[in-house]
């Protein structure tokens, strides 16, 4: 259900651009207006989401701990897996963001012969996830060669390393193909594993199809249906210099590619893809585990009206004394002090 | 009210900075795609200044054409190219056909290749026209 629905939506989006550009000539809409709107939606939506999250109080230290806590000096603590300071928390966060460390520890439970429960280290999801994210990052950075004139040196360098292998006369970018392969793996995994398929919704399939569409159109333009790169660069440089132009001879394949990218970024703040910002705001990962060393006060605590024992004794001192109950302060000094004056 | 507002604001500034820096670098800059120069002695002699296929086809597909030529010449020993445009025959040769007219590599090939940051490996084997002169 979710799968067919998502596929249908992505197909409809592609068809909409195709008809819009080819039949109605709406290249200014798809080439300039929608990209600007999508980028604005992405940035503003992202900020509003983060602000909304930041307004939610986190009353307790709910750090995930998978190592020895810092306690007595002669007990060796695990600084990364149970960080007690902000700097070690940042180290753990960096490893999480850059290498998906918690996913690396992923295990799979399986019944062997129908009666023996075994746990296996499940690394393929981690590997495909890592390949996908890093490839995507490099692909995005590489695209700066089409956004900026002159091209910054680091973009040229990354393009050269990524395009180390040559096919025919041109660079063959490894990350482009790895990106598509990894997304395809993640999709196949979702469909083939029954338990994963059971919990998959349209919101899980849709981003995968959009990413597949982006990667496929990109690869098609680069290696199969040649497009006029110079006029495409004129269009993109125009967008980034706020002098938008629609040059002649831009292929419809480019508009499809661009529109799917716009779909992805404008959808991002409202979807699970928001883990891009959310990872940094995970309370189980971004707090140092120092609740034994420092007192943390629940931020939504309101002033509670209390009646301390001292106040209670002041109130009932005479009665308590008459009943022969022990008193912390018997009040005699107070009376003596009062008579002295 | 935001909690940890200092860290949140620093994070958001970094986010906005990363995703808008192409605008910071590009804003207001003149945007001009390179104009290809056809000012070579050989082209100036021609009456009909047209490439072997349509201009649009050449803009999009010249790399594919050259790649196909390479395969045809090196692997199949076929040196004759028949234009899809008008059926005229050409010798499949980068140096003797393409560069014969487009002898201004710097103003022709390199103009776009530099703009689009493309480095084809033609000149690993072929001699660039400047060297001939």
Short mmCIF file of C-alpha atoms in Angstrom, two decimals:
data_model
loop_
_atom_site.label_atom_id
_atom_site.label_comp_id
_atom_site.label_asym_id
_atom_site.label_seq_id
_atom_site.Cartn_x
_atom_site.Cartn_y
_atom_site.Cartn_z
CA UNK A 1 0.00 0.00 0.00
CA UNK A 2 2.58 2.54 1.15
CA UNK A 3 4.95 1.26 -1.51
CA UNK A 4 2.54 1.65 -4.42
CA UNK A 5 1.32 4.99 -3.12
CA UNK A 6 4.87 6.39 -2.89
CA UNK A 7 5.79 5.05 -6.30
CA UNK A 8 2.67 6.62 -7.77
CA UNK A 9 3.44 10.00 -6.19
CA UNK A 10 7.01 10.04 -7.51
CA UNK A 11 5.80 8.99 -10.97
CA UNK A 12 3.19 11.77 -10.87
CA UNK A 13 5.83 14.32 -9.88
CA UNK A 14 8.06 13.28 -12.78
CA UNK A 15 5.14 13.38 -15.18
CA UNK A 16 4.13 16.82 -13.90
CA UNK A 17 7.56 18.27 -14.69
CA UNK A 18 7.69 16.54 -18.04
CA UNK A 19 4.32 17.91 -19.09
CA UNK A 20 4.93 21.26 -17.43
CA UNK A 21 8.20 21.88 -19.25
CA UNK A 22 7.59 20.08 -22.56
CA UNK A 23 3.91 20.86 -23.16
CA UNK A 24 3.25 24.06 -21.22
CA UNK A 25 6.72 25.60 -21.36
CA UNK A 26 6.83 26.31 -17.64
CA UNK A 27 10.62 26.21 -17.48
CA UNK A 28 10.79 29.42 -15.43
CA UNK A 29 8.47 27.89 -12.82
CA UNK A 30 10.42 24.64 -12.59
CA UNK A 31 13.85 26.17 -13.12
CA UNK A 32 13.67 29.27 -10.90
CA UNK A 33 10.54 29.73 -8.78
CA UNK A 34 10.22 26.21 -7.39
CA UNK A 35 13.94 25.87 -6.52
CA UNK A 36 13.87 29.16 -4.58
CA UNK A 37 10.63 28.20 -2.80
CA UNK A 38 11.98 24.74 -1.99
CA UNK A 39 15.21 26.10 -0.54
CA UNK A 40 13.29 28.65 1.55
CA UNK A 41 10.96 25.90 2.80
CA UNK A 42 13.95 23.76 3.65
CA UNK A 43 15.84 26.40 5.63
CA UNK A 44 12.86 28.00 7.39
CA UNK A 45 11.15 24.66 8.03
CA UNK A 46 14.37 23.23 9.44
CA UNK A 47 14.86 26.18 11.79
CA UNK A 48 11.25 26.11 13.01
CA UNK A 49 11.46 22.38 13.66
CA UNK A 50 14.67 22.73 15.66
CA UNK A 51 13.21 25.64 17.66
CA UNK A 52 10.09 23.59 18.36
CA UNK A 53 12.22 20.71 19.61
CA UNK A 54 14.36 23.05 21.69
CA UNK A 55 11.25 24.22 23.51
CA UNK A 56 10.62 20.75 24.90
CA UNK A 57 12.22 20.37 28.33
CA UNK A 58 14.28 17.28 29.09
CA UNK A 59 13.66 16.76 32.79
CA UNK A 60 16.10 13.93 33.44
CA UNK A 61 19.51 12.82 32.30
CA UNK A 62 18.44 10.03 29.99
CA UNK A 63 21.85 9.42 28.45
CA UNK A 64 22.29 5.98 26.95
CA UNK A 65 25.12 4.33 28.82
CA UNK A 66 26.95 1.39 27.36
CA UNK A 67 30.10 1.49 29.44
CA UNK A 68 31.36 1.94 32.98
CA UNK A 69 30.22 5.19 34.51
CA UNK A 70 32.75 7.63 35.95
CA UNK A 71 32.79 7.09 39.70
CA UNK A 72 35.72 6.45 42.03
CA UNK A 73 39.15 7.37 40.69
CA UNK A 74 40.46 3.78 40.78
CA UNK A 75 37.56 2.40 38.74
CA UNK A 76 38.33 2.78 35.03
CA UNK A 77 35.47 4.49 33.26
CA UNK A 78 34.51 4.30 29.59
CA UNK A 79 34.79 7.89 28.46
CA UNK A 80 33.19 7.49 25.03
CA UNK A 81 30.35 5.11 25.83
CA UNK A 82 29.49 6.75 29.12
CA UNK A 83 30.70 10.34 28.78
CA UNK A 84 30.82 12.42 31.94
CA UNK A 85 31.91 15.71 30.39
CA UNK A 86 30.68 17.86 27.53
CA UNK A 87 33.83 17.30 25.49
CA UNK A 88 33.57 13.50 25.67
CA UNK A 89 29.88 13.81 24.80
CA UNK A 90 30.94 15.73 21.72
CA UNK A 91 33.41 12.97 20.82
CA UNK A 92 30.65 10.39 21.11
CA UNK A 93 28.28 12.58 19.09
CA UNK A 94 30.89 13.10 16.38
CA UNK A 95 31.49 9.35 16.09
CA UNK A 96 27.74 8.83 15.92
CA UNK A 97 27.22 11.45 13.23
CA UNK A 98 30.25 10.53 11.13
CA UNK A 99 30.31 6.74 11.53
CA UNK A 100 26.86 5.73 12.89
CA UNK A 101 28.47 4.01 15.85
CA UNK A 102 25.23 2.91 17.51
CA UNK A 103 24.00 1.32 14.30
CA UNK A 104 27.30 -0.53 14.10
CA UNK A 105 26.32 -2.39 17.26
CA UNK A 106 23.06 -3.47 15.66
CA UNK A 107 22.16 -7.13 16.27
CA UNK A 108 19.60 -9.40 14.69
CA UNK A 109 17.63 -11.95 16.75
CA UNK A 110 16.92 -15.23 15.02
CA UNK A 111 15.38 -18.56 16.00
CA UNK A 112 17.58 -21.47 14.97
CA UNK A 113 15.77 -24.81 14.45
CA UNK A 114 12.67 -23.17 15.84
CA UNK A 115 13.81 -23.29 19.45
CA UNK A 116 17.25 -21.71 19.89
CA UNK A 117 17.38 -17.92 19.99
CA UNK A 118 20.60 -16.49 18.59
CA UNK A 119 21.83 -12.95 18.14
CA UNK A 120 23.91 -11.97 15.17
CA UNK A 121 25.86 -8.86 14.43
CA UNK A 122 23.90 -7.13 11.65
CA UNK A 123 26.35 -4.95 9.77
CA UNK A 124 24.77 -4.61 6.32
CA UNK A 125 22.31 -1.92 7.31
CA UNK A 126 25.16 0.02 8.89
CA UNK A 127 27.39 -0.44 5.86
CA UNK A 128 24.73 0.53 3.32
CA UNK A 129 23.65 3.48 5.47
CA UNK A 130 27.22 4.71 5.78
CA UNK A 131 27.92 4.30 2.06
CA UNK A 132 24.70 6.11 1.22
CA UNK A 133 25.26 9.08 3.51
CA UNK A 134 28.92 9.61 2.63
CA UNK A 135 28.30 9.20 -1.10
CA UNK A 136 25.44 11.65 -0.91
CA UNK A 137 27.62 14.19 0.87
CA UNK A 138 30.40 13.86 -1.70
CA UNK A 139 27.91 14.04 -4.58
CA UNK A 140 26.45 17.25 -3.14
CA UNK A 141 29.89 18.81 -2.68
CA UNK A 142 30.87 17.77 -6.21
CA UNK A 143 27.78 19.55 -7.54
CA UNK A 144 29.28 22.85 -6.40
CA UNK A 145 31.28 22.77 -9.63
CA UNK A 146 28.00 23.50 -11.38
CA UNK A 147 26.87 26.11 -8.83
CA UNK A 148 29.88 28.38 -8.61
CA UNK A 149 32.09 30.20 -11.04
CA UNK A 150 35.03 30.03 -10.46
CA UNK A 151 34.98 26.58 -8.92
CA UNK A 152 36.56 26.44 -5.44
CA UNK A 153 39.72 24.34 -5.23
CA UNK A 154 38.37 21.79 -2.74
CA UNK A 155 35.49 20.97 -5.10
CA UNK A 156 37.93 20.34 -7.93
CA UNK A 157 40.01 18.13 -5.67
CA UNK A 158 37.04 16.04 -4.50
CA UNK A 159 35.87 15.69 -8.10
CA UNK A 160 39.29 14.47 -9.17
CA UNK A 161 39.55 11.91 -6.38
CA UNK A 162 35.99 10.71 -6.92
CA UNK A 163 36.50 10.59 -10.69
CA UNK A 164 39.81 8.76 -10.43
CA UNK A 165 38.60 6.10 -12.84
CA UNK A 166 37.87 7.07 -16.40
CA UNK A 167 35.30 5.62 -18.71
CA UNK A 168 35.81 6.47 -22.37
CA UNK A 169 36.90 10.08 -22.32
CA UNK A 170 35.53 11.31 -19.04
CA UNK A 171 35.62 10.82 -15.30
CA UNK A 172 33.51 8.07 -13.85
CA UNK A 173 32.26 9.22 -10.46
CA UNK A 174 32.24 6.29 -8.06
CA UNK A 175 30.01 7.96 -5.46
CA UNK A 176 27.17 8.49 -7.95
CA UNK A 177 26.88 4.76 -8.55
CA UNK A 178 27.50 3.87 -4.89
CA UNK A 179 24.71 6.23 -3.91
CA UNK A 180 22.21 4.53 -6.20
CA UNK A 181 23.40 1.06 -5.18
CA UNK A 182 23.12 1.84 -1.46
CA UNK A 183 19.64 3.36 -1.80
CA UNK A 184 18.55 0.34 -3.83
CA UNK A 185 19.92 -1.97 -1.14
CA UNK A 186 18.06 -0.07 1.57
CA UNK A 187 14.87 -0.34 -0.48
CA UNK A 188 15.27 -4.06 -1.18
CA UNK A 189 16.03 -4.71 2.48
CA UNK A 190 12.84 -2.92 3.45
CA UNK A 191 10.78 -5.00 1.03
CA UNK A 192 12.39 -8.40 1.54
CA UNK A 193 12.62 -8.61 5.35
CA UNK A 194 9.04 -9.33 6.48
CA UNK A 195 9.36 -7.63 9.86
CA UNK A 196 10.80 -4.47 8.28
CA UNK A 197 8.20 -4.51 5.53
CA UNK A 198 5.44 -4.79 8.15
CA UNK A 199 6.49 -1.55 9.84
CA UNK A 200 7.21 0.35 6.58
CA UNK A 201 4.91 3.15 5.61
CA UNK A 202 4.61 5.52 2.67
CA UNK A 203 6.84 7.94 4.58
CA UNK A 204 9.59 5.29 4.46
CA UNK A 205 9.30 4.42 0.78
CA UNK A 206 8.75 7.92 -0.56
CA UNK A 207 12.20 9.36 0.31
CA UNK A 208 13.84 6.23 -1.09
CA UNK A 209 12.01 6.60 -4.40
CA UNK A 210 12.80 10.31 -4.59
CA UNK A 211 16.50 9.57 -3.95
CA UNK A 212 16.47 6.80 -6.55
CA UNK A 213 14.89 9.23 -9.00
CA UNK A 214 17.52 11.87 -8.30
CA UNK A 215 20.42 9.46 -8.65
CA UNK A 216 18.98 7.83 -11.78
CA UNK A 217 18.32 11.09 -13.59
CA UNK A 218 21.79 12.31 -12.62
CA UNK A 219 23.48 9.18 -13.95
CA UNK A 220 21.38 9.27 -17.11
CA UNK A 221 22.43 12.85 -17.79
CA UNK A 222 26.08 12.14 -17.12
CA UNK A 223 26.57 8.90 -19.03
CA UNK A 224 23.60 8.14 -21.29
CA UNK A 225 21.34 10.95 -22.53
CA UNK A 226 23.84 13.75 -22.92
CA UNK A 227 22.76 17.20 -21.88
CA UNK A 228 24.21 20.61 -22.49
CA UNK A 229 26.17 21.11 -19.27
CA UNK A 230 27.18 24.68 -20.08
CA UNK A 231 23.62 25.98 -20.31
CA UNK A 232 22.70 24.02 -17.16
CA UNK A 233 25.56 25.66 -15.34
CA UNK A 234 24.39 29.03 -16.62
CA UNK A 235 20.99 28.31 -15.04
CA UNK A 236 22.37 27.17 -11.68
CA UNK A 237 24.95 29.93 -11.42
CA UNK A 238 22.09 32.31 -12.17
CA UNK A 239 20.13 30.91 -9.24
CA UNK A 240 23.04 31.25 -6.83
CA UNK A 241 23.91 34.76 -7.95
CA UNK A 242 20.27 35.92 -7.76
CA UNK A 243 20.29 36.68 -11.49
CA UNK A 244 18.10 33.82 -12.63
CA UNK A 245 18.10 32.99 -16.31
CA UNK A 246 16.59 30.17 -18.33
CA UNK A 247 19.06 29.43 -21.12
CA UNK A 248 18.04 27.72 -24.34
CA UNK A 249 18.52 24.02 -24.76
CA UNK A 250 18.25 22.77 -21.17
CA UNK A 251 17.10 19.16 -21.26
CA UNK A 252 13.84 18.14 -19.59
CA UNK A 253 15.83 15.45 -17.79
CA UNK A 254 17.56 18.25 -15.90
CA UNK A 255 14.23 19.77 -14.86
CA UNK A 256 13.09 16.37 -13.56
CA UNK A 257 16.36 16.02 -11.62
CA UNK A 258 16.04 19.52 -10.19
CA UNK A 259 12.36 19.12 -9.28
CA UNK A 260 13.04 15.86 -7.42
CA UNK A 261 15.81 17.60 -5.48
CA UNK A 262 13.37 20.41 -4.65
CA UNK A 263 10.84 17.80 -3.53
CA UNK A 264 13.42 16.17 -1.30
CA UNK A 265 14.63 19.33 0.42
CA UNK A 266 11.18 20.86 0.90
CA UNK A 267 9.88 17.55 2.27
CA UNK A 268 12.85 17.13 4.60
CA UNK A 269 11.78 19.33 7.56
CA UNK A 270 8.41 17.57 7.80
CA UNK A 271 9.60 14.01 7.55
CA UNK A 272 11.85 11.38 9.05
CA UNK A 273 14.68 12.88 7.00
CA UNK A 274 14.77 15.56 9.70
CA UNK A 275 17.11 13.19 11.56
CA UNK A 276 19.68 15.41 9.87
CA UNK A 277 19.04 17.96 12.62
CA UNK A 278 17.46 15.57 15.09
CA UNK A 279 20.60 13.53 15.66
CA UNK A 280 22.16 16.53 17.38
CA UNK A 281 19.07 16.98 19.56
CA UNK A 282 18.78 13.36 20.75
CA UNK A 283 18.64 13.65 24.55
CA UNK A 284 20.02 10.14 24.94
CA UNK A 285 23.13 11.13 23.01
CA UNK A 286 23.75 14.80 23.63
CA UNK A 287 23.87 14.86 27.41
CA UNK A 288 26.85 14.00 29.56
CA UNK A 289 26.03 11.35 32.15
CA UNK A 290 26.95 13.38 35.23
CA UNK A 291 23.85 13.13 37.36
CA UNK A 292 25.90 11.79 40.29
CA UNK A 293 28.34 14.67 40.13
CA UNK A 294 25.95 17.52 39.47
CA UNK A 295 22.46 18.36 40.58
CA UNK A 296 20.03 18.77 37.69
CA UNK A 297 16.78 20.48 38.46
CA UNK A 298 13.71 19.55 36.51
CA UNK A 299 13.09 22.62 34.33
CA UNK A 300 9.34 22.47 34.79
CA UNK A 301 9.50 22.38 38.58
CA UNK A 302 7.25 25.06 40.06
CA UNK A 303 7.80 26.45 43.61
CA UNK A 304 6.23 23.91 45.98
CA UNK A 305 4.74 25.15 49.26
CA UNK A 306 6.56 23.19 51.97
CA UNK A 307 6.18 22.99 55.72
CA UNK A 308 9.55 22.03 57.22
CA UNK A 309 9.98 20.18 60.52
CA UNK A 310 11.48 23.29 62.13
CA UNK A 311 8.38 25.26 61.24
CA UNK A 312 6.17 22.41 62.50
CA UNK A 313 8.02 22.39 65.83
CA UNK A 314 7.66 26.17 66.12
CA UNK A 315 3.93 25.78 65.60
CA UNK A 316 3.35 23.00 68.12
CA UNK A 317 6.22 23.54 70.60
CA UNK A 318 4.06 24.22 73.63
CA UNK A 319 1.85 21.24 73.02
CA UNK A 320 4.82 18.99 72.34
CA UNK A 321 6.59 20.14 75.46
CA UNK A 322 3.43 19.57 77.52
CA UNK A 323 3.14 16.05 76.12
CA UNK A 324 6.82 15.40 76.96
CA UNK A 325 7.94 14.89 73.33
CA UNK A 326 11.61 15.45 72.47
CA UNK A 327 12.30 18.83 70.86
CA UNK A 328 15.14 19.85 68.52
CA UNK A 329 15.04 23.31 70.03
CA UNK A 330 13.12 23.62 73.27
CA UNK A 331 12.56 27.33 72.81
CA UNK A 332 14.04 28.24 76.22
CA UNK A 333 16.98 30.15 74.64
CA UNK A 334 14.57 32.16 72.52
CA UNK A 335 12.58 33.15 75.59
CA UNK A 336 15.78 33.96 77.50
CA UNK A 337 16.97 36.12 74.61
CA UNK A 338 13.61 37.85 74.54
CA UNK A 339 13.66 38.63 78.30
CA UNK A 340 17.26 39.94 78.15
CA UNK A 341 16.31 42.74 75.79
CA UNK B 1 11.11 29.44 25.68
CA UNK B 2 14.04 27.44 24.32
CA UNK B 3 16.30 25.31 26.46
CA UNK B 4 20.05 25.45 25.80
CA UNK B 5 19.32 28.37 23.52
CA UNK B 6 23.01 29.25 23.13
CA UNK B 7 23.89 25.87 21.65
CA UNK B 8 20.74 25.76 19.56
CA UNK B 9 21.46 29.18 18.04
CA UNK B 10 25.10 28.30 17.32
CA UNK B 11 23.94 25.09 15.65
CA UNK B 12 21.36 26.88 13.54
CA UNK B 13 23.88 29.51 12.46
CA UNK B 14 26.23 26.74 11.31
CA UNK B 15 23.33 25.07 9.47
CA UNK B 16 22.30 28.24 7.67
CA UNK B 17 25.94 29.04 6.91
CA UNK B 18 26.60 25.67 5.29
CA UNK B 19 23.47 25.70 3.15
CA UNK B 20 23.68 29.31 1.99
CA UNK B 21 27.39 29.67 1.35
CA UNK B 22 27.02 29.14 -2.42
CA UNK B 23 24.82 32.25 -2.34
CA UNK B 24 27.40 34.15 -0.30
CA UNK B 25 30.09 33.27 -2.83
CA UNK B 26 27.87 33.75 -5.86
CA UNK B 27 25.53 36.60 -4.97
CA UNK B 28 25.48 39.45 -7.43
CA UNK B 29 28.23 38.03 -9.60
CA UNK B 30 27.88 38.35 -13.32
CA UNK B 31 26.68 35.14 -14.85
CA UNK B 32 27.87 34.59 -18.35
CA UNK B 33 28.31 31.26 -20.03
CA UNK B 34 31.38 31.22 -22.26
CA UNK B 35 30.85 32.31 -25.87
CA UNK B 36 32.55 29.96 -28.26
CA UNK B 37 34.91 31.61 -30.68
CA UNK B 38 34.61 30.55 -34.30
CA UNK B 39 37.31 32.96 -35.39
CA UNK B 40 39.85 30.63 -36.99
CA UNK B 41 41.38 30.98 -40.45
CA UNK B 42 39.75 27.79 -41.71
CA UNK B 43 36.25 28.66 -40.46
CA UNK B 44 36.53 32.20 -41.80
CA UNK B 45 37.11 30.76 -45.28
CA UNK B 46 33.89 28.72 -45.12
CA UNK B 47 30.76 30.10 -46.67
CA UNK B 48 28.37 27.90 -44.64
CA UNK B 49 29.62 27.91 -41.08
CA UNK B 50 28.08 24.68 -39.77
CA UNK B 51 29.49 21.76 -37.83
CA UNK B 52 29.18 18.20 -39.05
CA UNK B 53 25.94 17.74 -37.13
CA UNK B 54 23.51 20.39 -35.85
CA UNK B 55 24.91 22.86 -33.33
CA UNK B 56 22.49 21.61 -30.67
CA UNK B 57 23.51 18.00 -31.25
CA UNK B 58 27.18 18.92 -30.99
CA UNK B 59 26.67 20.88 -27.80
CA UNK B 60 25.01 17.93 -26.08
CA UNK B 61 26.70 14.95 -27.69
CA UNK B 62 30.20 15.89 -28.90
CA UNK B 63 31.76 13.76 -26.17
CA UNK B 64 29.67 10.75 -27.14
CA UNK B 65 30.48 11.33 -30.80
CA UNK B 66 34.21 11.44 -30.10
CA UNK B 67 33.94 8.35 -27.97
CA UNK B 68 32.06 6.53 -30.74
CA UNK B 69 34.65 7.66 -33.27
CA UNK B 70 37.42 6.29 -31.09
CA UNK B 71 35.73 2.89 -30.93
CA UNK B 72 34.95 2.89 -34.68
CA UNK B 73 38.48 3.83 -35.71
CA UNK B 74 40.55 1.91 -33.18
CA UNK B 75 38.48 -1.25 -32.86
CA UNK B 76 36.58 -1.52 -36.16
CA UNK B 77 39.01 0.26 -38.48
CA UNK B 78 36.19 2.39 -39.86
CA UNK B 79 37.30 5.95 -40.57
CA UNK B 80 34.28 7.22 -42.48
CA UNK B 81 31.58 9.14 -40.65
CA UNK B 82 28.30 9.84 -42.37
CA UNK B 83 26.58 12.92 -41.01
CA UNK B 84 23.02 12.30 -39.84
CA UNK B 85 22.24 15.87 -40.80
CA UNK B 86 22.96 15.86 -44.55
CA UNK B 87 24.63 12.54 -45.31
CA UNK B 88 27.97 14.14 -46.04
CA UNK B 89 31.02 11.98 -45.34
CA UNK B 90 33.80 12.96 -42.98
CA UNK B 91 37.09 11.45 -41.94
CA UNK B 92 36.77 10.30 -38.31
CA UNK B 93 39.71 12.13 -36.85
CA UNK B 94 40.00 14.53 -33.95
CA UNK B 95 43.15 16.16 -35.25
CA UNK B 96 42.46 16.16 -38.97
CA UNK B 97 38.72 16.88 -38.97
CA UNK B 98 37.62 18.59 -35.74
CA UNK B 99 40.76 20.54 -35.02
CA UNK B 100 41.32 21.38 -38.65
CA UNK B 101 38.57 23.98 -38.40
CA UNK B 102 38.49 24.45 -34.62
CA UNK B 103 42.18 25.13 -34.35
CA UNK B 104 41.63 27.49 -31.40
CA UNK B 105 41.55 24.95 -28.56
CA UNK B 106 41.84 27.60 -25.88
CA UNK B 107 38.89 29.65 -27.08
CA UNK B 108 36.85 26.65 -28.20
CA UNK B 109 37.39 23.41 -26.25
CA UNK B 110 38.83 24.90 -23.11
CA UNK B 111 36.31 27.73 -22.80
CA UNK B 112 33.47 25.40 -21.85
CA UNK B 113 35.58 22.71 -20.24
CA UNK B 114 37.04 25.20 -17.81
CA UNK B 115 33.63 26.72 -17.10
CA UNK B 116 32.03 23.33 -16.42
CA UNK B 117 35.14 21.96 -14.71
CA UNK B 118 35.55 19.07 -17.11
CA UNK B 119 38.89 17.54 -17.95
CA UNK B 120 38.61 15.17 -20.88
CA UNK B 121 41.59 12.96 -21.52
CA UNK B 122 41.85 13.76 -25.25
CA UNK B 123 45.25 15.38 -24.86
CA UNK B 124 46.79 12.42 -23.07
CA UNK B 125 47.34 10.94 -26.54
CA UNK B 126 46.44 13.61 -29.10
CA UNK B 127 48.63 16.58 -29.74
CA UNK B 128 46.98 19.86 -28.87
CA UNK B 129 46.91 22.27 -31.82
CA UNK B 130 49.18 24.86 -30.20
CA UNK B 131 52.04 22.39 -30.28
CA UNK B 132 51.68 21.87 -34.03
CA UNK B 133 51.96 25.54 -34.82
#
